Short mmCIF file of C-alpha atoms and ligand atoms in Angstrom, two decimals:
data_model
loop_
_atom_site.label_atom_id
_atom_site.label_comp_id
_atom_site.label_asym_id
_atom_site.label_seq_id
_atom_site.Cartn_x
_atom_site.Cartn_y
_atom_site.Cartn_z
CA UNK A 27 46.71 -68.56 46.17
CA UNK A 28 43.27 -68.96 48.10
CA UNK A 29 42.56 -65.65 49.75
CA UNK A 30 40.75 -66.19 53.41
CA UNK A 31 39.31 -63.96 56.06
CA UNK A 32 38.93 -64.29 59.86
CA UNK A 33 35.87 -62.50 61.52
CA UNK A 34 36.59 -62.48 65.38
CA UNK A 35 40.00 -61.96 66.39
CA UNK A 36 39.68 -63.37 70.17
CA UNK A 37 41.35 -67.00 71.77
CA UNK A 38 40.20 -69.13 68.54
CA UNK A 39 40.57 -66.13 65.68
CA UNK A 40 44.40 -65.35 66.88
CA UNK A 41 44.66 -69.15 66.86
CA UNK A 42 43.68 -69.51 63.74
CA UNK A 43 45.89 -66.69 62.47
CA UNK A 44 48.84 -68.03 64.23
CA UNK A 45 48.52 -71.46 63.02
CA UNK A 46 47.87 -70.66 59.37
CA UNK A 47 50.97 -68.26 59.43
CA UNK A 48 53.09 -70.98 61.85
CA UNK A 49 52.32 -73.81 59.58
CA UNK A 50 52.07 -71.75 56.25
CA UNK A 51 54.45 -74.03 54.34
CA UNK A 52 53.03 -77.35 55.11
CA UNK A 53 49.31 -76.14 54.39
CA UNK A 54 50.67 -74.93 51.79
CA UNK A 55 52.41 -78.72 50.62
CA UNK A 56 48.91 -80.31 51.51
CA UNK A 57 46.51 -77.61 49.54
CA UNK A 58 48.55 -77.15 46.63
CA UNK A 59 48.57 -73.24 46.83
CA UNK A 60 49.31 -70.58 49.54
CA UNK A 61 46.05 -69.87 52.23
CA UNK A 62 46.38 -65.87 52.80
CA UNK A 63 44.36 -64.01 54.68
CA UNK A 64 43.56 -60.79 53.40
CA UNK A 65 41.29 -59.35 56.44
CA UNK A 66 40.75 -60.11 60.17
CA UNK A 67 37.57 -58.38 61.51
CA UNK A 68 37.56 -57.13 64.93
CA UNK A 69 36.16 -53.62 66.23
CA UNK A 70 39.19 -53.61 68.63
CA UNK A 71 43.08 -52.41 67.76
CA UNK A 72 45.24 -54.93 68.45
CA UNK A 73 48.68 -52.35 68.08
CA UNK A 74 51.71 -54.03 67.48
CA UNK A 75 50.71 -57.18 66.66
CA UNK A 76 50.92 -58.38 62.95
CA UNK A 77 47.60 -58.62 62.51
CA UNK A 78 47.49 -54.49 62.16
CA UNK A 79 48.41 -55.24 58.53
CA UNK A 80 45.34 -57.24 57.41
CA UNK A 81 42.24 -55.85 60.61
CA UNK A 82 39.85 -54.36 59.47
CA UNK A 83 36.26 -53.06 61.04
CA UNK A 84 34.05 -53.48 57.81
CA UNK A 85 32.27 -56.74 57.35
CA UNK A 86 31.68 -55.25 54.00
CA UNK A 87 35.11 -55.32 53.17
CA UNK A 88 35.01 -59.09 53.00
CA UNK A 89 32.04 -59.61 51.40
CA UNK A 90 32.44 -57.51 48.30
CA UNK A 91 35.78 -58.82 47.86
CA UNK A 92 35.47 -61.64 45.11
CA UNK A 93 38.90 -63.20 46.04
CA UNK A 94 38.24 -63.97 49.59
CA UNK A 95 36.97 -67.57 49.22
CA UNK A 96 36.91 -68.80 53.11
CA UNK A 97 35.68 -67.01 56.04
CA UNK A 98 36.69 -68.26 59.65
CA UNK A 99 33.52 -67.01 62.27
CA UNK A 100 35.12 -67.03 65.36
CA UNK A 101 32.80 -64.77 66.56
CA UNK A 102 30.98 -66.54 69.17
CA UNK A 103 27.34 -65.53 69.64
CA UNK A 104 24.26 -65.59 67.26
CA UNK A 105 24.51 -61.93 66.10
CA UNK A 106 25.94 -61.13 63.97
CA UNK A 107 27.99 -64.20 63.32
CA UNK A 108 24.17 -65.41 61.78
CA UNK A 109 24.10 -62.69 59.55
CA UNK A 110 27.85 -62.67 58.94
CA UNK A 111 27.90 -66.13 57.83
CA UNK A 112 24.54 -66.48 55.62
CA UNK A 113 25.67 -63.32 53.74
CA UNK A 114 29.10 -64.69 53.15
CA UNK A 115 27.60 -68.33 51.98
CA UNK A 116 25.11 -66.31 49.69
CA UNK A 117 27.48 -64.55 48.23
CA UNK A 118 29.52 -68.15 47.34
CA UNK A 119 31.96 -68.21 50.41
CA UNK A 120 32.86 -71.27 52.30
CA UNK A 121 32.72 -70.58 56.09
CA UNK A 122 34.42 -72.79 58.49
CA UNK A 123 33.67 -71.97 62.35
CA UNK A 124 33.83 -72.58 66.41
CA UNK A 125 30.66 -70.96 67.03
CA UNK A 126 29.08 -74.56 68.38
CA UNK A 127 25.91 -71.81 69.30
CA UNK A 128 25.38 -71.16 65.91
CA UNK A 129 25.52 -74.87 64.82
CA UNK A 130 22.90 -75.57 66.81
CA UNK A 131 20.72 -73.49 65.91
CA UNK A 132 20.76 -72.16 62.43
CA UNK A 133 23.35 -75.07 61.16
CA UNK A 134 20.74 -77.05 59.09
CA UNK A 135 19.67 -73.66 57.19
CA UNK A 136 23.17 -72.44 57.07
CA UNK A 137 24.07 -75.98 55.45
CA UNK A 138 21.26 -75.73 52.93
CA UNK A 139 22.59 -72.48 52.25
CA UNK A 140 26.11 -73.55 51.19
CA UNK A 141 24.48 -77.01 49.58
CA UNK A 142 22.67 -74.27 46.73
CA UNK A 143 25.89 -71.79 46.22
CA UNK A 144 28.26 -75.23 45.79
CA UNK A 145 30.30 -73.74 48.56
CA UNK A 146 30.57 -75.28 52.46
CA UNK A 147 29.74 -74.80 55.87
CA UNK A 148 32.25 -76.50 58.15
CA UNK A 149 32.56 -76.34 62.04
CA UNK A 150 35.00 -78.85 63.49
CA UNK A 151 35.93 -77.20 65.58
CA UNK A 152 32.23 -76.41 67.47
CA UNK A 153 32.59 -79.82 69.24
CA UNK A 154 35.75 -81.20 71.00
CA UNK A 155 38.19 -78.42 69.92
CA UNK A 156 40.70 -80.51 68.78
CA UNK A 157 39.49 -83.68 68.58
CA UNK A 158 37.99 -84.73 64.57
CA UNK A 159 34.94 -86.13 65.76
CA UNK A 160 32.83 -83.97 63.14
CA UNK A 161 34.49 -85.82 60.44
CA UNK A 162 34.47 -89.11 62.36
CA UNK A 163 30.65 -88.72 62.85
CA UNK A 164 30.29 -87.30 59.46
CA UNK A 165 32.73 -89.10 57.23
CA UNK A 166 34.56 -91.74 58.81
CA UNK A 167 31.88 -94.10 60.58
CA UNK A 168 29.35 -93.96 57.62
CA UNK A 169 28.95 -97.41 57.09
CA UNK A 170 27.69 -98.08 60.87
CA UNK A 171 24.36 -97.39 62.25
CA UNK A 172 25.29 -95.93 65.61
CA UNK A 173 23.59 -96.62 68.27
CA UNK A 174 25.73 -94.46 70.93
CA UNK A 175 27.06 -91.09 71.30
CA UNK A 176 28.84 -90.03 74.93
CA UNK A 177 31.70 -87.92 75.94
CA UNK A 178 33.01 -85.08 77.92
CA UNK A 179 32.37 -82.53 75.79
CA UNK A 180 33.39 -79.21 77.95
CA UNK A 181 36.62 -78.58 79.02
CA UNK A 182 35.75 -76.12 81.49
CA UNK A 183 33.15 -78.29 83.53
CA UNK A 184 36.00 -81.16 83.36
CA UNK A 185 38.59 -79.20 84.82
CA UNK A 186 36.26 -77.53 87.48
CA UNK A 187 35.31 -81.25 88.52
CA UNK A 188 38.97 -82.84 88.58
CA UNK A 189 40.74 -79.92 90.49
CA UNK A 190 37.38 -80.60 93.20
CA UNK A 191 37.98 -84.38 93.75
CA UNK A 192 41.80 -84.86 93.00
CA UNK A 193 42.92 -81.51 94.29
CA UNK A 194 40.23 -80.63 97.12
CA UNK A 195 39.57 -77.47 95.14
CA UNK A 196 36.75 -75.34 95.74
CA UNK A 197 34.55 -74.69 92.48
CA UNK A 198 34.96 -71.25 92.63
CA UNK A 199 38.51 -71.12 92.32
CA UNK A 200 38.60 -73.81 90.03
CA UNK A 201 36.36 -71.75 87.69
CA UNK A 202 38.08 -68.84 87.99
CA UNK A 203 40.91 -70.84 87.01
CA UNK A 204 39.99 -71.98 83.46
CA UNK A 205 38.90 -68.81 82.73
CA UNK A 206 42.27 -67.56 83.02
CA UNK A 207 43.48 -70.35 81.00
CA UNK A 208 41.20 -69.19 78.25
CA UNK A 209 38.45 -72.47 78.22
CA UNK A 210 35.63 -70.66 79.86
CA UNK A 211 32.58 -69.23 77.74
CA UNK A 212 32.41 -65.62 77.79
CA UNK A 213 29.37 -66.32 80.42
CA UNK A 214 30.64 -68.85 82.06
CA UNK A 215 27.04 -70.07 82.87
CA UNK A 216 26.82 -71.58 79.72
CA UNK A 217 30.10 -74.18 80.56
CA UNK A 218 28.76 -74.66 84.27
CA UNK A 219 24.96 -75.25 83.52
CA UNK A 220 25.92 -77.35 80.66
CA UNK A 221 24.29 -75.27 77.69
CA UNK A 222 27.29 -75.25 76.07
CA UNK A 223 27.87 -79.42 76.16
CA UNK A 224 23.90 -79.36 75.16
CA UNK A 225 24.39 -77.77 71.65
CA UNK A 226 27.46 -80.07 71.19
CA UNK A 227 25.51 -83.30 72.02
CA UNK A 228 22.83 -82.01 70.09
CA UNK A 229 24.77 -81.65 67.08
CA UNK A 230 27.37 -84.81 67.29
CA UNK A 231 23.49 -86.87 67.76
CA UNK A 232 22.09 -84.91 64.85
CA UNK A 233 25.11 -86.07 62.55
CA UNK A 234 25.10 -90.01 64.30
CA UNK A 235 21.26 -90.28 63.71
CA UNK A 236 20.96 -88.11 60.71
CA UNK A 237 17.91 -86.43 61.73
CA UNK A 238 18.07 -82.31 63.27
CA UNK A 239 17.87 -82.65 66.88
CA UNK A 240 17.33 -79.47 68.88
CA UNK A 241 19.32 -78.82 71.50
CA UNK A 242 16.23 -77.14 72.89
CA UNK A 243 14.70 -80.37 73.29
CA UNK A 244 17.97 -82.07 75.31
CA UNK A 245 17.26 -82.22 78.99
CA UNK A 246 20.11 -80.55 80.54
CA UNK A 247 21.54 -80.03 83.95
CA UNK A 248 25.01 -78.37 85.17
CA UNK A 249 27.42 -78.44 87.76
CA UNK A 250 26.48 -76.31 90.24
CA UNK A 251 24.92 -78.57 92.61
CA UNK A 252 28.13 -80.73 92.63
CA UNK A 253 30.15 -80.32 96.09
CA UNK A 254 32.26 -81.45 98.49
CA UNK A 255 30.44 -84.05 100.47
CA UNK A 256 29.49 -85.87 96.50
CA UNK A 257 33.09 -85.90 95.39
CA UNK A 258 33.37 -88.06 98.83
CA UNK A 259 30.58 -90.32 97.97
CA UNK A 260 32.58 -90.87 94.62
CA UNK A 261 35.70 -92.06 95.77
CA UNK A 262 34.01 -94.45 98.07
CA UNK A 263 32.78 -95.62 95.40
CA UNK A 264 35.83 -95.75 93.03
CA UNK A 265 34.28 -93.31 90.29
CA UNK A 266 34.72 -90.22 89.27
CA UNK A 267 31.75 -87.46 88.61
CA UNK A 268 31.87 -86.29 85.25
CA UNK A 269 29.40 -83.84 83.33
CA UNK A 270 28.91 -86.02 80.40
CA UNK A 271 26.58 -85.27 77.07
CA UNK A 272 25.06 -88.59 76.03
CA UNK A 273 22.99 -90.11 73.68
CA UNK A 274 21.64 -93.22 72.43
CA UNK A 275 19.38 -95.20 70.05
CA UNK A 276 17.09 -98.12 71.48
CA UNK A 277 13.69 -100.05 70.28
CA UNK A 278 11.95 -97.24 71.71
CA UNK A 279 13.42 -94.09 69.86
CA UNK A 280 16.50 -91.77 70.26
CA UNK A 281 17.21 -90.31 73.49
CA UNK A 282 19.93 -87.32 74.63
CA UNK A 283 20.96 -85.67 78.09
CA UNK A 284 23.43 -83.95 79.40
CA UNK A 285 23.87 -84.19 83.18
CA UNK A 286 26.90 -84.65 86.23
CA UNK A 287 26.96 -88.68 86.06
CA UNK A 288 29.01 -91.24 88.43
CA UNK A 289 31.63 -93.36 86.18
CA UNK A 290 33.95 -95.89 86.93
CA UNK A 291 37.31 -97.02 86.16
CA UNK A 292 35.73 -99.54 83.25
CA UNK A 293 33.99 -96.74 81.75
CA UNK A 294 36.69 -94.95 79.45
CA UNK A 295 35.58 -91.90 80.04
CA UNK A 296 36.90 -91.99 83.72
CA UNK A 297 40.71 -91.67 82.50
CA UNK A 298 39.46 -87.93 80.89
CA UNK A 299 41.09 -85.52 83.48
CA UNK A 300 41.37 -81.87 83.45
CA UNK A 301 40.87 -79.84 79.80
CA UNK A 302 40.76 -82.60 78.29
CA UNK A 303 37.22 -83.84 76.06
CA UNK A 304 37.06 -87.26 74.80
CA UNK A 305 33.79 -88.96 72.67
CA UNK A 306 33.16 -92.39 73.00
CA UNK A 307 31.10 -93.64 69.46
CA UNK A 308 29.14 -97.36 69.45
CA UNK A 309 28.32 -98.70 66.08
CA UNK A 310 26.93 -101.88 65.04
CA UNK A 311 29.76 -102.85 63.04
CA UNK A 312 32.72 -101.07 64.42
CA UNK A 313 31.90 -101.89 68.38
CA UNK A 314 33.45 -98.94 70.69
CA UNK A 315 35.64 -96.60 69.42
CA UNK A 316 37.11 -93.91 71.61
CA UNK A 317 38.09 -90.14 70.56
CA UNK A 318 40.57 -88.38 72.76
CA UNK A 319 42.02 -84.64 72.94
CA UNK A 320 42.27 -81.31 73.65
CA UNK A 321 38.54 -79.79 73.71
CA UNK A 322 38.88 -76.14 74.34
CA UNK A 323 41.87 -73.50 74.38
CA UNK A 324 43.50 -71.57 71.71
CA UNK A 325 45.78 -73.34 69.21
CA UNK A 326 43.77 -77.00 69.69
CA UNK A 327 40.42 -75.34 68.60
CA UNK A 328 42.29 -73.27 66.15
CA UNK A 329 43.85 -76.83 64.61
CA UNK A 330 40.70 -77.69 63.99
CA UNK A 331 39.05 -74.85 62.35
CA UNK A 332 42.29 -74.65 60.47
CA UNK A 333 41.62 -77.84 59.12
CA UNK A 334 38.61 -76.89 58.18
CA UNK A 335 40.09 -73.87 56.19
CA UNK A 336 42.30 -76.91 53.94
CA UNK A 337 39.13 -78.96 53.47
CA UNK A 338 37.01 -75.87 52.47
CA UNK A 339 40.43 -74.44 50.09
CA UNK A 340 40.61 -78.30 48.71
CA UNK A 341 36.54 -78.08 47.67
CA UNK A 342 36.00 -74.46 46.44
CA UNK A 343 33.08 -75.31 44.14
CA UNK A 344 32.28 -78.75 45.55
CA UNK A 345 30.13 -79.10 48.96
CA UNK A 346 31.02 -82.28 50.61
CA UNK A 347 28.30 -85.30 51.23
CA UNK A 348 26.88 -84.70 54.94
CA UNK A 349 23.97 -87.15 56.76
CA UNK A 350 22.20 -83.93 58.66
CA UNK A 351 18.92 -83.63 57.66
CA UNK A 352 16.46 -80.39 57.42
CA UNK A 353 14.12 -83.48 59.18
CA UNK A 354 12.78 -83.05 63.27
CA UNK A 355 13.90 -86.01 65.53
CA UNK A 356 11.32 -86.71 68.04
CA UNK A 357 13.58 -87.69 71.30
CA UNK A 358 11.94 -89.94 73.14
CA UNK A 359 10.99 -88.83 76.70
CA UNK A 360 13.22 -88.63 79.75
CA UNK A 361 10.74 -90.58 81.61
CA UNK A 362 11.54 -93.76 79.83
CA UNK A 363 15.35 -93.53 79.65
CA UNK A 364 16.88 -95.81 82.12
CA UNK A 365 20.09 -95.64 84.45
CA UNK A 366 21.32 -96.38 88.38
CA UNK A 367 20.86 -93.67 90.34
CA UNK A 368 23.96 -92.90 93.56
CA UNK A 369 20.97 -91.47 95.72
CA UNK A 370 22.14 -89.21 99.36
CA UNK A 371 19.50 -90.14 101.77
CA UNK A 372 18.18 -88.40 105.39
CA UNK A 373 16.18 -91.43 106.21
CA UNK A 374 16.96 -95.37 106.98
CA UNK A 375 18.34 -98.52 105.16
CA UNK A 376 14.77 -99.89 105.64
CA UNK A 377 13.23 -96.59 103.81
CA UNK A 378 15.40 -96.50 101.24
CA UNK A 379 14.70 -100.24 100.27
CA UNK A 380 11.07 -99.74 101.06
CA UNK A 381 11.10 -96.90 98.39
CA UNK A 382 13.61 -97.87 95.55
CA UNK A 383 14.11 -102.12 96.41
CA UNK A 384 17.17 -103.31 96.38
CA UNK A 385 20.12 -100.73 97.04
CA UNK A 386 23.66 -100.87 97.81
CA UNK A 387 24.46 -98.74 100.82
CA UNK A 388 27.85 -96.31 100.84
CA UNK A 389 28.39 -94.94 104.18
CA UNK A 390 30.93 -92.28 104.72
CA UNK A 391 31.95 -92.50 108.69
CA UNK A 392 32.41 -89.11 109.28
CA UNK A 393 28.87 -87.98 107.79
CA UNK A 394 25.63 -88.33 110.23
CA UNK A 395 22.18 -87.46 109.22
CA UNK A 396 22.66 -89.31 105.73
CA UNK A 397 23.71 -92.33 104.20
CA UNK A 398 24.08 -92.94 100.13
CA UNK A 399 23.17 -95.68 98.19
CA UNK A 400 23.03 -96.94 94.64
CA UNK A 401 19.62 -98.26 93.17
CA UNK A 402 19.08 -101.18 90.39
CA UNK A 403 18.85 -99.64 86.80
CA UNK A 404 15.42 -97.84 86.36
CA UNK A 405 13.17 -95.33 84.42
CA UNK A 406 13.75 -91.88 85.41
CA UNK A 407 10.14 -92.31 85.54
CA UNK A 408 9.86 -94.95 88.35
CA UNK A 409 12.83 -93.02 90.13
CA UNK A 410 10.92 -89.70 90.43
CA UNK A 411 7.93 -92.01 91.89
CA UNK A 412 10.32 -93.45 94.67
CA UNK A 413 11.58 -90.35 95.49
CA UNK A 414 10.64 -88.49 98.04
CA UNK A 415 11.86 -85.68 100.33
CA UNK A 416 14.14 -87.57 101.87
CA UNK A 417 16.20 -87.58 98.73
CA UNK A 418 18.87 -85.04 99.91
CA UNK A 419 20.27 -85.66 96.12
CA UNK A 420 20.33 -87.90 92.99
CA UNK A 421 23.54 -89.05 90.84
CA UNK A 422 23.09 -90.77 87.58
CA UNK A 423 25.62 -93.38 87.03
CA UNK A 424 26.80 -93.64 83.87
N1 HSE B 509 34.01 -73.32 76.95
C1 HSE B 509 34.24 -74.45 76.11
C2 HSE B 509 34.80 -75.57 76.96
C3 HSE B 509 35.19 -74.07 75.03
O1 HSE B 509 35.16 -75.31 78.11
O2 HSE B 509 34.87 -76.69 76.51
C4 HSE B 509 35.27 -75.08 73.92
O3 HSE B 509 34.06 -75.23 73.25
#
């Protein structure tokens, strides 16, 4: 019997409980002994639920008990899941966790940390709920340099944006919506300005390049500006808008954003509707590969951190092989990176094409005062310089 504790009994901690209880005898069949947790920390009561037999308010209580050999952090936050979780690795505990925060910023320490105790620090489930892509990143596509990370990586933002174009929702309601569904971040700013799919990019790049990369040092933008007229634009052009976290290796260094991009119907990320995240990997050997799922919500995050829980009960003195190095990755700047831009313009054809060259127009009849257009492929550096106030907005297309 491997004795486990959960710290954070919320959407992915009752998931967790549920599906190590649910699936008990098949985990069971795959580790070779009985997973039991012995505690679930929460300040709150949870009466009549079964976890009353095992809560309890005392990180301590974990800690100094020598049998508990996994610790779930579903905690969420920096504090104290930071504290939490180096204590527990110090004191030769494996921790597997959600908290994609956390990753990001203290992961390379907290991975040192379980390197010197023999133990491991494991967090699926921080990017793409459900979907592997951690251990496709990690221990699957090894053998390939990769030169391409991109994917929906919130669920929230992805929802928001498909109820607005396919069901004329407002973004509001749409919001409010996956937060009652349970995919929302407790401050839902971090889903809608795209912190949240920062730190994920920032660590799914960190494990494709093998270098840290800071999600401090990801340019970022959200959702927000995204509205009624632009989901128009998009199906006159036949794509979707999608809040997508990309990166990518060229000749002239490593480069990661995370911003609302135009895709089309070639681009497989178009298909990804509602909840759902999907990661699309390039490598030099295996081509395009394409990883599909369930990226937020209880019981498919939970799956994943479970998963973790097997892996960690399968290696209790062994930490498995990972690429992430302690080692800064200088991004190269967002001034070089290159894409099309879907530009909304309050001007003429002849401005437009004065400023940005050749453009394809998109006209929407019932719209007067602007028309839209999509440039050539250029450096957000040369698009800045066209720019000018008659730029009502700007689009990347993926
Ligand atoms: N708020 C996140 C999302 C939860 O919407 O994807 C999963 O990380």
């Amino acid at each position: 019997m491997v004795s486990a504790a959960i710290m954070g009994y919320g959407t992915v901690g009752a998931g967790v409980f549920k599906v190590l209880t649910m699936n008990r005898e098949v985990i069971t069949g795959r580790v070779g002994e009985e997973i039991r947790v012995k505690y679930v920390l929460d300040l709150r009561e949870f009466p009549g639920d079964p976890v009353m037999e095992v809560l309890t308010h005392d990180f301590n209580d974990i800690l100094n008990d020598p049998e508990v050999k996994i610790v779930v952090e579903t905690m969420g936050g920096l504090r104290p899941s930071y504290e939490f979780t180096r204590k527990a690795l110090l004191a030769g505990k494996s921790v597997c966790t959600s908290n994609k925060e956390l990753v990001a910023e203290h992961g390379v320490e907290l991975r040192e940390i379980a390197k010197e105790k023999n133990v491991n620090y494991l967090f699926e489930a921080s990017c793409g709920g459900g979907i592997p892509i951690i251990h496709v990143l990690d221990s699957a596509l090894t053998a390939d340099e990769i030169d391409g990370v991109a994917g929906i990586l919130n669920g929230t933002t992805n929802y928001i944006l498909t109820q607005m174009m396919d069901e004329g929702q407002e973004f509001a309601d749409a919001l409010k919506d996956a937060q009652d569904l349970g995919y929302a971040e407790r401050h839902p700013e971090a889903d809608i300005e795209g912190w949240d799919a920062c730190r994920k990019i920032a660590i799914l790049s960190s494990l494709a390049y093998g270098k840290h990369i800071s999600y401090k040092n990801v340019y970022t933008e959200g959702i927000t500006n995204i509205d009624a007229v632009d989901m128009s634009y998009a199906k006159a052009l036949k794509m979707k808008i999608r809040l997508l976290a990309a990166s990518g290796r060229t000749e002239e260094g490593v480069w990661a954003m995370v911003a609302p991009m135009l895709v089309d119907r070639d681009n497989m990320l178009y298909h990804v509707n509602g909840v759902l995240n999907a990661v699309s990997v390039h490598g030099n050997a295996v081509g395009d590969t394409l990883f599909y799922g369930s990226g937020a919500g209880s019981l498919p995050t939970a799956s994943a951190v479970a998963g973790d829980v097997i892996s960690a009960a399968r290696h209790l003195s062994r930490t498995l092989a990972s690429d992430w190095k302690a080692e800064e990755m200088e991004l190269m700047p967002l001034d070089d990176v290159r894409h099309a831009f879907f530009v909304r313009f309050a001007g003429t054809e002849e401005e437009a094409k004065a400023a940005f060259g050749e453009i394809t127009p998109v006209c929407l009849p019932s719209l007067s005062g602007e028309f839209g257009f999509v440039t050539g492929v250029m450096t957000e550096k040369a698009f800045e310089e066209a720019a000018s106030e008659k730029v009502i907005k700007r689009i990347r297309i993926a």
